[in-house]
Structure formats: structure tokens, C-alpha cells
């Protein structure tokens, strides 16, 4: 089974207070995924994005391929009219944009 994980940390987004806990969360997700209980992922299967722009983040999501994808986000976000939005460097990214990837199955943690 081919799998890919993207961990997104948005601890330092312009116009928002710095969230040092978001960087800690991202490292904790990576540590969990590489542990036996987290699935014993190989480090090469995991990509950590720190404060990405919306366009870069979406390009990495679009490049995901495989049988299973895992995306986790820690940082600033909001809900508008029932849509969850993440604050990225320079704009917002919706949950719908994150689930639009080529993986057969996906877990999304926001």
C-alpha cells in the first residue's frame, strides 16, 4: 500500500499571533505517525510544511498519490457558513480544497 502524509503547521502566519504550540503539534504528529502505534510510517512518506502559502500547500496536496493519504493541520483557522478554513501564509485554504487529492482514501485532521 502506498501512503503519503502531509503535516501542516501554521505557527507564524502574517497578521496573526504566533502559535508556538502549532510547531510542537506538527512534530508530535510526525513522531506519532513514525511510531508503531501510529502505523510505523517511514520518514520519506511524511512531508512537513511550515507556514506554507495557499498555492504551495495546494500544489503539495495535488501531488499526493497513493492508496491512503493523511493530512493534519495545526494553526489558526475559522469556520464561515459551515466551511472550515485554515489560515495559510497569504490567504485561506478550505477543507474542501484539502480533500481534493488523488489518494483513494484520506484522513483529514483540522
mmCIF file of N, CA, C and O in Angstrom:
data_model
loop_
_atom_site.group_PDB
_atom_site.id
_atom_site.type_symbol
_atom_site.label_atom_id
_atom_site.label_comp_id
_atom_site.label_asym_id
_atom_site.label_seq_id
_atom_site.Cartn_x
_atom_site.Cartn_y
_atom_site.Cartn_z
ATOM 1 N N UNK A 1 0.848 -1.177 0.000
ATOM 2 C CA UNK A 1 0.000 0.000 0.000
ATOM 3 C C UNK A 1 0.895 1.243 0.000
ATOM 4 O O UNK A 1 1.790 1.365 0.835
ATOM 5 N N UNK A 2 0.637 2.151 -0.912
ATOM 6 C CA UNK A 2 1.374 3.416 -0.953
ATOM 7 C C UNK A 2 0.597 4.460 -0.155
ATOM 8 O O UNK A 2 -0.605 4.636 -0.346
ATOM 9 N N UNK A 3 1.300 5.145 0.725
ATOM 10 C CA UNK A 3 0.656 6.160 1.560
ATOM 11 C C UNK A 3 1.518 7.406 1.620
ATOM 12 O O UNK A 3 2.741 7.350 1.487
ATOM 13 N N UNK A 4 0.857 8.534 1.851
ATOM 14 C CA UNK A 4 1.520 9.837 1.953
ATOM 15 C C UNK A 4 0.861 10.626 3.071
ATOM 16 O O UNK A 4 -0.365 10.590 3.221
ATOM 17 N N UNK A 5 1.674 11.343 3.832
ATOM 18 C CA UNK A 5 1.164 12.206 4.897
ATOM 19 C C UNK A 5 1.718 13.613 4.690
ATOM 20 O O UNK A 5 2.887 13.777 4.346
ATOM 21 N N UNK A 6 0.853 14.588 4.898
ATOM 22 C CA UNK A 6 1.275 15.994 4.912
ATOM 23 C C UNK A 6 0.846 16.572 6.253
ATOM 24 O O UNK A 6 -0.332 16.514 6.615
ATOM 25 N N UNK A 7 1.815 17.083 6.977
ATOM 26 C CA UNK A 7 1.557 17.746 8.255
ATOM 27 C C UNK A 7 1.814 19.224 8.041
ATOM 28 O O UNK A 7 2.899 19.622 7.603
ATOM 29 N N UNK A 8 0.813 20.036 8.340
ATOM 30 C CA UNK A 8 0.884 21.476 8.094
ATOM 31 C C UNK A 8 0.910 22.199 9.430
ATOM 32 O O UNK A 8 0.025 21.999 10.259
ATOM 33 N N UNK A 9 1.933 23.016 9.620
ATOM 34 C CA UNK A 9 1.965 23.845 10.835
ATOM 35 C C UNK A 9 1.949 25.303 10.416
ATOM 36 O O UNK A 9 2.714 25.734 9.595
ATOM 37 N N UNK A 10 0.971 26.002 10.980
ATOM 38 C CA UNK A 10 0.811 27.422 10.687
ATOM 39 C C UNK A 10 1.032 28.243 11.935
ATOM 40 O O UNK A 10 0.126 28.927 12.401
ATOM 41 N N UNK A 11 2.224 28.181 12.480
ATOM 42 C CA UNK A 11 2.508 28.867 13.744
ATOM 43 C C UNK A 11 2.836 30.340 13.573
ATOM 44 O O UNK A 11 2.707 31.115 14.508
ATOM 45 N N UNK A 12 3.256 30.739 12.372
ATOM 46 C CA UNK A 12 3.695 32.127 12.154
ATOM 47 C C UNK A 12 3.086 32.675 10.865
ATOM 48 O O UNK A 12 3.764 32.868 9.875
ATOM 49 N N UNK A 13 1.779 32.914 10.892
ATOM 50 C CA UNK A 13 1.064 33.455 9.738
ATOM 51 C C UNK A 13 0.948 34.967 9.911
ATOM 52 O O UNK A 13 0.552 35.445 10.971
ATOM 53 N N UNK A 14 1.290 35.712 8.868
ATOM 54 C CA UNK A 14 1.239 37.183 8.927
ATOM 55 C C UNK A 14 -0.135 37.663 9.374
ATOM 56 O O UNK A 14 -1.162 37.144 8.947
ATOM 57 N N UNK A 15 -0.143 38.645 10.265
ATOM 58 C CA UNK A 15 -1.385 39.238 10.746
ATOM 59 C C UNK A 15 -2.035 38.478 11.882
ATOM 60 O O UNK A 15 -3.089 38.882 12.365
ATOM 61 N N UNK A 16 -1.435 37.374 12.313
ATOM 62 C CA UNK A 16 -1.982 36.568 13.405
ATOM 63 C C UNK A 16 -0.929 36.443 14.509
ATOM 64 O O UNK A 16 0.260 36.533 14.251
ATOM 65 N N UNK A 17 -1.399 36.238 15.736
ATOM 66 C CA UNK A 17 -0.471 35.986 16.834
ATOM 67 C C UNK A 17 0.292 34.691 16.570
ATOM 68 O O UNK A 17 -0.257 33.743 16.003
ATOM 69 N N UNK A 18 1.550 34.648 16.969
ATOM 70 C CA UNK A 18 2.355 33.440 16.811
ATOM 71 C C UNK A 18 1.810 32.343 17.722
ATOM 72 O O UNK A 18 1.445 32.605 18.867
ATOM 73 N N UNK A 19 1.736 31.134 17.190
ATOM 74 C CA UNK A 19 1.248 29.976 17.945
ATOM 75 C C UNK A 19 2.364 28.946 18.082
ATOM 76 O O UNK A 19 2.475 28.022 17.282
ATOM 77 N N UNK A 20 3.216 29.070 19.093
ATOM 78 C CA UNK A 20 4.323 28.117 19.219
ATOM 79 C C UNK A 20 3.850 26.678 19.384
ATOM 80 O O UNK A 20 4.543 25.746 19.001
ATOM 81 N N UNK A 21 2.653 26.484 19.913
ATOM 82 C CA UNK A 21 2.126 25.138 20.082
ATOM 83 C C UNK A 21 1.868 24.427 18.765
ATOM 84 O O UNK A 21 1.890 23.196 18.704
ATOM 85 N N UNK A 22 1.636 25.181 17.690
ATOM 86 C CA UNK A 22 1.382 24.561 16.385
ATOM 87 C C UNK A 22 2.620 23.818 15.887
ATOM 88 O O UNK A 22 2.509 22.728 15.312
ATOM 89 N N UNK A 23 3.792 24.384 16.104
ATOM 90 C CA UNK A 23 5.034 23.709 15.704
ATOM 91 C C UNK A 23 5.256 22.459 16.549
ATOM 92 O O UNK A 23 5.698 21.418 16.038
ATOM 93 N N UNK A 24 4.923 22.532 17.831
ATOM 94 C CA UNK A 24 5.032 21.365 18.710
ATOM 95 C C UNK A 24 4.053 20.282 18.249
ATOM 96 O O UNK A 24 4.406 19.101 18.175
ATOM 97 N N UNK A 25 2.814 20.684 17.905
ATOM 98 C CA UNK A 25 1.822 19.724 17.410
ATOM 99 C C UNK A 25 2.326 19.004 16.164
ATOM 100 O O UNK A 25 2.172 17.785 16.029
ATOM 101 N N UNK A 26 2.911 19.746 15.235
ATOM 102 C CA UNK A 26 3.395 19.158 13.984
ATOM 103 C C UNK A 26 4.463 18.100 14.261
ATOM 104 O O UNK A 26 4.432 17.006 13.682
ATOM 105 N N UNK A 27 5.392 18.409 15.137
ATOM 106 C CA UNK A 27 6.428 17.430 15.482
ATOM 107 C C UNK A 27 5.820 16.224 16.193
ATOM 108 O O UNK A 27 6.260 15.085 15.987
ATOM 109 N N UNK A 28 4.799 16.462 17.015
ATOM 110 C CA UNK A 28 4.127 15.359 17.712
ATOM 111 C C UNK A 28 3.406 14.443 16.721
ATOM 112 O O UNK A 28 3.410 13.220 16.881
ATOM 113 N N UNK A 29 2.769 15.031 15.692
ATOM 114 C CA UNK A 29 2.118 14.218 14.662
ATOM 115 C C UNK A 29 3.148 13.348 13.949
ATOM 116 O O UNK A 29 2.926 12.162 13.717
ATOM 117 N N UNK A 30 4.283 13.932 13.600
ATOM 118 C CA UNK A 30 5.326 13.172 12.904
ATOM 119 C C UNK A 30 5.830 12.034 13.786
ATOM 120 O O UNK A 30 5.995 10.898 13.325
ATOM 121 N N UNK A 31 6.075 12.335 15.052
ATOM 122 C CA UNK A 31 6.545 11.311 15.995
ATOM 123 C C UNK A 31 5.504 10.202 16.130
ATOM 124 O O UNK A 31 5.852 9.008 16.140
ATOM 125 N N UNK A 32 4.235 10.568 16.222
ATOM 126 C CA UNK A 32 3.165 9.582 16.333
ATOM 127 C C UNK A 32 3.104 8.689 15.093
ATOM 128 O O UNK A 32 3.045 7.458 15.197
ATOM 129 N N UNK A 33 3.107 9.304 13.898
ATOM 130 C CA UNK A 33 2.997 8.513 12.666
ATOM 131 C C UNK A 33 4.160 7.543 12.493
ATOM 132 O O UNK A 33 3.971 6.438 11.986
ATOM 133 N N UNK A 34 5.346 7.926 12.910
ATOM 134 C CA UNK A 34 6.504 7.037 12.758
ATOM 135 C C UNK A 34 6.581 5.980 13.867
ATOM 136 O O UNK A 34 7.379 5.057 13.766
ATOM 137 N N UNK A 35 5.743 6.091 14.887
ATOM 138 C CA UNK A 35 5.725 5.093 15.959
ATOM 139 C C UNK A 35 4.945 3.852 15.512
ATOM 140 O O UNK A 35 4.169 3.892 14.554
ATOM 141 N N UNK A 36 5.140 2.771 16.228
ATOM 142 C CA UNK A 36 4.434 1.526 15.911
ATOM 143 C C UNK A 36 2.918 1.702 16.019
ATOM 144 O O UNK A 36 2.174 1.260 15.145
ATOM 145 N N UNK A 37 2.459 2.372 17.069
ATOM 146 C CA UNK A 37 1.015 2.546 17.258
ATOM 147 C C UNK A 37 0.415 3.496 16.212
ATOM 148 O O UNK A 37 -0.755 3.387 15.870
ATOM 149 N N UNK A 38 1.213 4.395 15.670
ATOM 150 C CA UNK A 38 0.750 5.338 14.656
ATOM 151 C C UNK A 38 0.838 4.806 13.237
ATOM 152 O O UNK A 38 0.479 5.494 12.279
ATOM 153 N N UNK A 39 1.334 3.592 13.069
ATOM 154 C CA UNK A 39 1.394 2.992 11.749
ATOM 155 C C UNK A 39 2.790 2.744 11.224
ATOM 156 O O UNK A 39 2.952 2.244 10.117
ATOM 157 N N UNK A 40 3.808 3.122 11.979
ATOM 158 C CA UNK A 40 5.209 2.921 11.589
ATOM 159 C C UNK A 40 5.496 3.468 10.194
ATOM 160 O O UNK A 40 6.101 2.807 9.359
ATOM 161 N N UNK A 41 5.046 4.700 9.953
ATOM 162 C CA UNK A 41 5.309 5.359 8.683
ATOM 163 C C UNK A 41 6.811 5.584 8.538
ATOM 164 O O UNK A 41 7.506 5.856 9.515
ATOM 165 N N UNK A 42 7.288 5.506 7.318
ATOM 166 C CA UNK A 42 8.671 5.850 7.010
ATOM 167 C C UNK A 42 8.771 7.377 6.918
ATOM 168 O O UNK A 42 7.840 8.026 6.420
ATOM 169 N N UNK A 43 9.871 7.974 7.363
ATOM 170 C CA UNK A 43 10.024 9.428 7.246
ATOM 171 C C UNK A 43 9.847 9.932 5.803
ATOM 172 O O UNK A 43 9.354 11.034 5.592
ATOM 173 N N UNK A 44 10.193 9.112 4.828
ATOM 174 C CA UNK A 44 10.047 9.516 3.420
ATOM 175 C C UNK A 44 8.586 9.595 2.978
ATOM 176 O O UNK A 44 8.288 10.183 1.931
ATOM 177 N N UNK A 45 7.675 9.041 3.774
ATOM 178 C CA UNK A 45 6.242 9.095 3.456
ATOM 179 C C UNK A 45 5.569 10.332 4.031
ATOM 180 O O UNK A 45 4.402 10.591 3.747
ATOM 181 N N UNK A 46 6.314 11.098 4.840
ATOM 182 C CA UNK A 46 5.746 12.236 5.571
ATOM 183 C C UNK A 46 6.400 13.521 5.100
ATOM 184 O O UNK A 46 7.625 13.621 5.020
ATOM 185 N N UNK A 47 5.559 14.516 4.824
ATOM 186 C CA UNK A 47 6.065 15.838 4.439
ATOM 187 C C UNK A 47 5.552 16.854 5.458
ATOM 188 O O UNK A 47 4.354 16.907 5.730
ATOM 189 N N UNK A 48 6.451 17.632 6.018
ATOM 190 C CA UNK A 48 6.098 18.657 6.988
ATOM 191 C C UNK A 48 6.200 20.014 6.312
ATOM 192 O O UNK A 48 7.256 20.372 5.776
ATOM 193 N N UNK A 49 5.092 20.754 6.301
ATOM 194 C CA UNK A 49 5.057 22.085 5.693
ATOM 195 C C UNK A 49 4.922 23.121 6.802
ATOM 196 O O UNK A 49 3.966 23.086 7.578
ATOM 197 N N UNK A 50 5.866 24.054 6.871
ATOM 198 C CA UNK A 50 5.833 25.109 7.876
ATOM 199 C C UNK A 50 5.391 26.411 7.237
ATOM 200 O O UNK A 50 6.066 26.914 6.338
ATOM 201 N N UNK A 51 4.252 26.915 7.683
ATOM 202 C CA UNK A 51 3.709 28.201 7.237
ATOM 203 C C UNK A 51 3.676 28.330 5.711
ATOM 204 O O UNK A 51 4.164 29.306 5.156
ATOM 205 N N UNK A 52 3.080 27.346 5.029
ATOM 206 C CA UNK A 52 3.070 27.400 3.567
ATOM 207 C C UNK A 52 2.078 28.425 3.034
ATOM 208 O O UNK A 52 1.104 28.765 3.705
ATOM 209 N N UNK A 53 2.314 28.890 1.824
ATOM 210 C CA UNK A 53 1.332 29.727 1.131
ATOM 211 C C UNK A 53 0.209 28.817 0.651
ATOM 212 O O UNK A 53 0.410 27.607 0.482
ATOM 213 N N UNK A 54 -0.983 29.384 0.403
ATOM 214 C CA UNK A 54 -2.068 28.545 -0.118
ATOM 215 C C UNK A 54 -1.689 27.836 -1.422
ATOM 216 O O UNK A 54 -1.969 26.648 -1.579
ATOM 217 N N UNK A 55 -1.034 28.531 -2.335
ATOM 218 C CA UNK A 55 -0.701 27.905 -3.619
ATOM 219 C C UNK A 55 0.292 26.761 -3.446
ATOM 220 O O UNK A 55 0.152 25.703 -4.074
ATOM 221 N N UNK A 56 1.295 26.944 -2.589
ATOM 222 C CA UNK A 56 2.256 25.865 -2.364
ATOM 223 C C UNK A 56 1.587 24.680 -1.679
ATOM 224 O O UNK A 56 1.785 23.530 -2.072
ATOM 225 N N UNK A 57 0.790 24.962 -0.659
ATOM 226 C CA UNK A 57 0.090 23.896 0.052
ATOM 227 C C UNK A 57 -0.789 23.101 -0.906
ATOM 228 O O UNK A 57 -0.745 21.870 -0.931
ATOM 229 N N UNK A 58 -1.561 23.784 -1.720
ATOM 230 C CA UNK A 58 -2.466 23.087 -2.643
ATOM 231 C C UNK A 58 -1.693 22.322 -3.712
ATOM 232 O O UNK A 58 -2.138 21.259 -4.156
ATOM 233 N N UNK A 59 -0.525 22.811 -4.104
ATOM 234 C CA UNK A 59 0.285 22.059 -5.067
ATOM 235 C C UNK A 59 0.794 20.762 -4.444
ATOM 236 O O UNK A 59 0.863 19.726 -5.111
ATOM 237 N N UNK A 60 1.137 20.797 -3.160
ATOM 238 C CA UNK A 60 1.605 19.587 -2.472
ATOM 239 C C UNK A 60 0.447 18.602 -2.255
ATOM 240 O O UNK A 60 0.632 17.397 -2.358
ATOM 241 N N UNK A 61 -0.745 19.121 -1.969
ATOM 242 C CA UNK A 61 -1.931 18.264 -1.826
ATOM 243 C C UNK A 61 -2.225 17.587 -3.157
ATOM 244 O O UNK A 61 -2.491 16.384 -3.219
ATOM 245 N N UNK A 62 -2.176 18.346 -4.247
ATOM 246 C CA UNK A 62 -2.454 17.802 -5.580
ATOM 247 C C UNK A 62 -1.423 16.746 -5.977
ATOM 248 O O UNK A 62 -1.729 15.832 -6.746
ATOM 249 N N UNK A 63 -0.216 16.857 -5.456
ATOM 250 C CA UNK A 63 0.852 15.909 -5.797
ATOM 251 C C UNK A 63 0.776 14.624 -4.973
ATOM 252 O O UNK A 63 1.497 13.671 -5.263
ATOM 253 N N UNK A 64 -0.089 14.597 -3.966
ATOM 254 C CA UNK A 64 -0.250 13.374 -3.178
ATOM 255 C C UNK A 64 -0.804 12.296 -4.091
ATOM 256 O O UNK A 64 -1.673 12.554 -4.910
ATOM 257 N N UNK A 65 -0.299 11.116 -3.950
ATOM 258 C CA UNK A 65 -0.877 9.998 -4.679
ATOM 259 C C UNK A 65 -0.671 8.752 -3.850
ATOM 260 O O UNK A 65 0.219 8.692 -3.004
ATOM 261 N N UNK A 66 -1.517 7.791 -4.064
ATOM 262 C CA UNK A 66 -1.376 6.550 -3.342
ATOM 263 C C UNK A 66 -2.713 6.010 -2.897
ATOM 264 O O UNK A 66 -3.780 6.517 -3.259
ATOM 265 N N UNK A 67 -2.626 4.974 -2.095
ATOM 266 C CA UNK A 67 -3.825 4.313 -1.595
ATOM 267 C C UNK A 67 -4.418 5.032 -0.388
ATOM 268 O O UNK A 67 -5.621 4.971 -0.158
ATOM 269 N N UNK A 68 -3.538 5.698 0.381
ATOM 270 C CA UNK A 68 -4.004 6.344 1.606
ATOM 271 C C UNK A 68 -3.246 7.642 1.831
ATOM 272 O O UNK A 68 -2.023 7.683 1.727
ATOM 273 N N UNK A 69 -3.983 8.681 2.154
ATOM 274 C CA UNK A 69 -3.387 9.967 2.482
ATOM 275 C C UNK A 69 -3.812 10.408 3.874
ATOM 276 O O UNK A 69 -4.919 10.094 4.331
ATOM 277 N N UNK A 70 -2.925 11.126 4.536
ATOM 278 C CA UNK A 70 -3.192 11.658 5.867
ATOM 279 C C UNK A 70 -2.752 13.111 5.858
ATOM 280 O O UNK A 70 -1.620 13.414 5.468
ATOM 281 N N UNK A 71 -3.653 14.010 6.239
ATOM 282 C CA UNK A 71 -3.331 15.437 6.311
ATOM 283 C C UNK A 71 -3.728 15.930 7.696
ATOM 284 O O UNK A 71 -4.875 15.736 8.130
ATOM 285 N N UNK A 72 -2.785 16.567 8.395
ATOM 286 C CA UNK A 72 -3.055 17.146 9.705
ATOM 287 C C UNK A 72 -2.632 18.609 9.676
ATOM 288 O O UNK A 72 -1.603 18.954 9.098
ATOM 289 N N UNK A 73 -3.442 19.470 10.295
ATOM 290 C CA UNK A 73 -3.155 20.899 10.359
ATOM 291 C C UNK A 73 -3.218 21.370 11.796
ATOM 292 O O UNK A 73 -4.121 21.008 12.545
ATOM 293 N N UNK A 74 -2.257 22.222 12.169
ATOM 294 C CA UNK A 74 -2.282 22.898 13.459
ATOM 295 C C UNK A 74 -1.907 24.352 13.227
ATOM 296 O O UNK A 74 -0.854 24.647 12.672
ATOM 297 N N UNK A 75 -2.801 25.243 13.613
ATOM 298 C CA UNK A 75 -2.567 26.671 13.434
ATOM 299 C C UNK A 75 -3.878 27.432 13.525
ATOM 300 O O UNK A 75 -4.876 26.920 14.024
ATOM 301 N N UNK A 76 -3.880 28.658 13.022
ATOM 302 C CA UNK A 76 -5.084 29.482 13.043
ATOM 303 C C UNK A 76 -6.086 28.983 12.015
ATOM 304 O O UNK A 76 -5.714 28.560 10.923
ATOM 305 N N UNK A 77 -7.363 29.060 12.377
ATOM 306 C CA UNK A 77 -8.427 28.682 11.460
ATOM 307 C C UNK A 77 -9.738 29.303 11.902
ATOM 308 O O UNK A 77 -9.820 29.952 12.947
ATOM 309 N N UNK A 78 -10.763 29.130 11.093
ATOM 310 C CA UNK A 78 -12.080 29.653 11.406
ATOM 311 C C UNK A 78 -13.124 28.886 10.633
ATOM 312 O O UNK A 78 -12.814 28.139 9.698
ATOM 313 N N UNK A 79 -14.378 29.064 11.019
ATOM 314 C CA UNK A 79 -15.497 28.460 10.309
ATOM 315 C C UNK A 79 -16.389 29.584 9.821
ATOM 316 O O UNK A 79 -16.797 30.454 10.595
ATOM 317 N N UNK A 80 -16.678 29.583 8.509
ATOM 318 C CA UNK A 80 -17.543 30.581 7.896
ATOM 319 C C UNK A 80 -18.641 29.848 7.138
ATOM 320 O O UNK A 80 -18.356 29.042 6.253
ATOM 321 N N UNK A 81 -19.874 30.101 7.512
ATOM 322 C CA UNK A 81 -21.032 29.486 6.862
ATOM 323 C C UNK A 81 -20.885 27.970 6.763
ATOM 324 O O UNK A 81 -21.170 27.365 5.732
ATOM 325 N N UNK A 82 -20.393 27.343 7.827
ATOM 326 C CA UNK A 82 -20.256 25.902 7.875
ATOM 327 C C UNK A 82 -19.023 25.337 7.188
ATOM 328 O O UNK A 82 -18.832 24.133 7.148
ATOM 329 N N UNK A 83 -18.174 26.192 6.637
ATOM 330 C CA UNK A 83 -16.953 25.746 5.970
ATOM 331 C C UNK A 83 -15.754 26.036 6.863
ATOM 332 O O UNK A 83 -15.563 27.167 7.305
ATOM 333 N N UNK A 84 -14.945 25.015 7.112
ATOM 334 C CA UNK A 84 -13.739 25.178 7.906
ATOM 335 C C UNK A 84 -12.628 25.712 7.015
ATOM 336 O O UNK A 84 -12.370 25.177 5.944
ATOM 337 N N UNK A 85 -11.981 26.779 7.475
ATOM 338 C CA UNK A 85 -10.891 27.418 6.736
ATOM 339 C C UNK A 85 -9.634 27.441 7.589
ATOM 340 O O UNK A 85 -9.691 27.703 8.791
ATOM 341 N N UNK A 86 -8.504 27.177 6.951
ATOM 342 C CA UNK A 86 -7.206 27.277 7.608
ATOM 343 C C UNK A 86 -6.552 28.570 7.165
ATOM 344 O O UNK A 86 -6.628 28.936 5.990
ATOM 345 N N UNK A 87 -5.896 29.233 8.088
ATOM 346 C CA UNK A 87 -5.116 30.417 7.748
ATOM 347 C C UNK A 87 -3.732 29.969 7.295
ATOM 348 O O UNK A 87 -2.989 29.360 8.063
ATOM 349 N N UNK A 88 -3.420 30.245 6.038
ATOM 350 C CA UNK A 88 -2.097 29.953 5.496
ATOM 351 C C UNK A 88 -1.383 31.285 5.289
ATOM 352 O O UNK A 88 -1.989 32.349 5.426
ATOM 353 N N UNK A 89 -0.113 31.256 4.963
ATOM 354 C CA UNK A 89 0.652 32.486 4.753
ATOM 355 C C UNK A 89 0.186 33.153 3.460
ATOM 356 O O UNK A 89 0.512 32.707 2.378
ATOM 357 N N UNK A 90 -0.634 34.191 3.612
ATOM 358 C CA UNK A 90 -1.105 34.934 2.448
ATOM 359 C C UNK A 90 -2.531 34.627 2.022
ATOM 360 O O UNK A 90 -2.987 35.130 1.000
ATOM 361 N N UNK A 91 -3.259 33.816 2.779
ATOM 362 C CA UNK A 91 -4.639 33.526 2.406
ATOM 363 C C UNK A 91 -5.233 32.360 3.175
ATOM 364 O O UNK A 91 -4.628 31.847 4.118
ATOM 365 N N UNK A 92 -6.414 31.962 2.749
ATOM 366 C CA UNK A 92 -7.149 30.888 3.413
ATOM 367 C C UNK A 92 -7.227 29.663 2.510
ATOM 368 O O UNK A 92 -7.246 29.793 1.280
ATOM 369 N N UNK A 93 -7.322 28.497 3.135
ATOM 370 C CA UNK A 93 -7.493 27.236 2.414
ATOM 371 C C UNK A 93 -8.660 26.513 3.079
ATOM 372 O O UNK A 93 -8.707 26.389 4.298
ATOM 373 N N UNK A 94 -9.601 26.030 2.267
ATOM 374 C CA UNK A 94 -10.773 25.350 2.820
ATOM 375 C C UNK A 94 -10.537 23.856 2.951
ATOM 376 O O UNK A 94 -9.685 23.280 2.275
ATOM 377 N N UNK A 95 -11.341 23.244 3.808
ATOM 378 C CA UNK A 95 -11.256 21.794 3.965
ATOM 379 C C UNK A 95 -11.567 21.080 2.655
ATOM 380 O O UNK A 95 -10.976 20.045 2.345
ATOM 381 N N UNK A 96 -12.467 21.627 1.841
ATOM 382 C CA UNK A 96 -12.796 21.018 0.548
ATOM 383 C C UNK A 96 -11.577 20.986 -0.370
ATOM 384 O O UNK A 96 -11.390 20.032 -1.130
ATOM 385 N N UNK A 97 -10.745 22.023 -0.316
ATOM 386 C CA UNK A 97 -9.537 22.048 -1.137
ATOM 387 C C UNK A 97 -8.540 20.976 -0.687
ATOM 388 O O UNK A 97 -7.797 20.445 -1.501
ATOM 389 N N UNK A 98 -8.530 20.673 0.603
ATOM 390 C CA UNK A 98 -7.600 19.674 1.125
ATOM 391 C C UNK A 98 -8.018 18.252 0.783
ATOM 392 O O UNK A 98 -7.165 17.386 0.617
ATOM 393 N N UNK A 99 -9.318 18.010 0.671
ATOM 394 C CA UNK A 99 -9.758 16.647 0.363
ATOM 395 C C UNK A 99 -9.773 16.374 -1.139
ATOM 396 O O UNK A 99 -9.972 15.234 -1.552
ATOM 397 N N UNK A 100 -9.512 17.389 -1.947
ATOM 398 C CA UNK A 100 -9.445 17.210 -3.402
ATOM 399 C C UNK A 100 -8.038 16.775 -3.784
ATOM 400 O O UNK A 100 -7.213 17.566 -4.231
ATOM 401 N N UNK A 101 -7.726 15.506 -3.568
ATOM 402 C CA UNK A 101 -6.401 14.963 -3.876
ATOM 403 C C UNK A 101 -6.562 13.590 -4.497
ATOM 404 O O UNK A 101 -7.628 12.990 -4.412
ATOM 405 N N UNK A 102 -5.516 13.072 -5.107
ATOM 406 C CA UNK A 102 -5.648 11.809 -5.831
ATOM 407 C C UNK A 102 -5.590 10.522 -5.000
ATOM 408 O O UNK A 102 -5.659 9.449 -5.572
ATOM 409 N N UNK A 103 -5.501 10.631 -3.679
ATOM 410 C CA UNK A 103 -5.455 9.418 -2.861
ATOM 411 C C UNK A 103 -6.823 8.714 -2.845
ATOM 412 O O UNK A 103 -7.867 9.371 -2.847
ATOM 413 N N UNK A 104 -6.798 7.399 -2.785
ATOM 414 C CA UNK A 104 -8.030 6.620 -2.752
ATOM 415 C C UNK A 104 -8.806 6.859 -1.457
ATOM 416 O O UNK A 104 -10.033 6.935 -1.469
ATOM 417 N N UNK A 105 -8.086 6.968 -0.340
ATOM 418 C CA UNK A 105 -8.686 7.224 0.967
ATOM 419 C C UNK A 105 -7.880 8.314 1.650
ATOM 420 O O UNK A 105 -6.678 8.432 1.435
ATOM 421 N N UNK A 106 -8.553 9.083 2.523
ATOM 422 C CA UNK A 106 -7.880 10.207 3.164
ATOM 423 C C UNK A 106 -8.429 10.424 4.567
ATOM 424 O O UNK A 106 -9.637 10.349 4.776
ATOM 425 N N UNK A 107 -7.532 10.709 5.494
ATOM 426 C CA UNK A 107 -7.912 11.190 6.818
ATOM 427 C C UNK A 107 -7.459 12.628 6.909
ATOM 428 O O UNK A 107 -6.302 12.945 6.597
ATOM 429 N N UNK A 108 -8.357 13.506 7.337
ATOM 430 C CA UNK A 108 -8.072 14.925 7.479
ATOM 431 C C UNK A 108 -8.309 15.325 8.923
ATOM 432 O O UNK A 108 -9.392 15.097 9.457
ATOM 433 N N UNK A 109 -7.280 15.892 9.563
ATOM 434 C CA UNK A 109 -7.383 16.333 10.951
ATOM 435 C C UNK A 109 -7.121 17.833 10.976
ATOM 436 O O UNK A 109 -6.045 18.291 10.613
ATOM 437 N N UNK A 110 -8.141 18.599 11.372
ATOM 438 C CA UNK A 110 -8.002 20.058 11.447
ATOM 439 C C UNK A 110 -8.184 20.494 12.897
ATOM 440 O O UNK A 110 -9.024 20.004 13.587
#
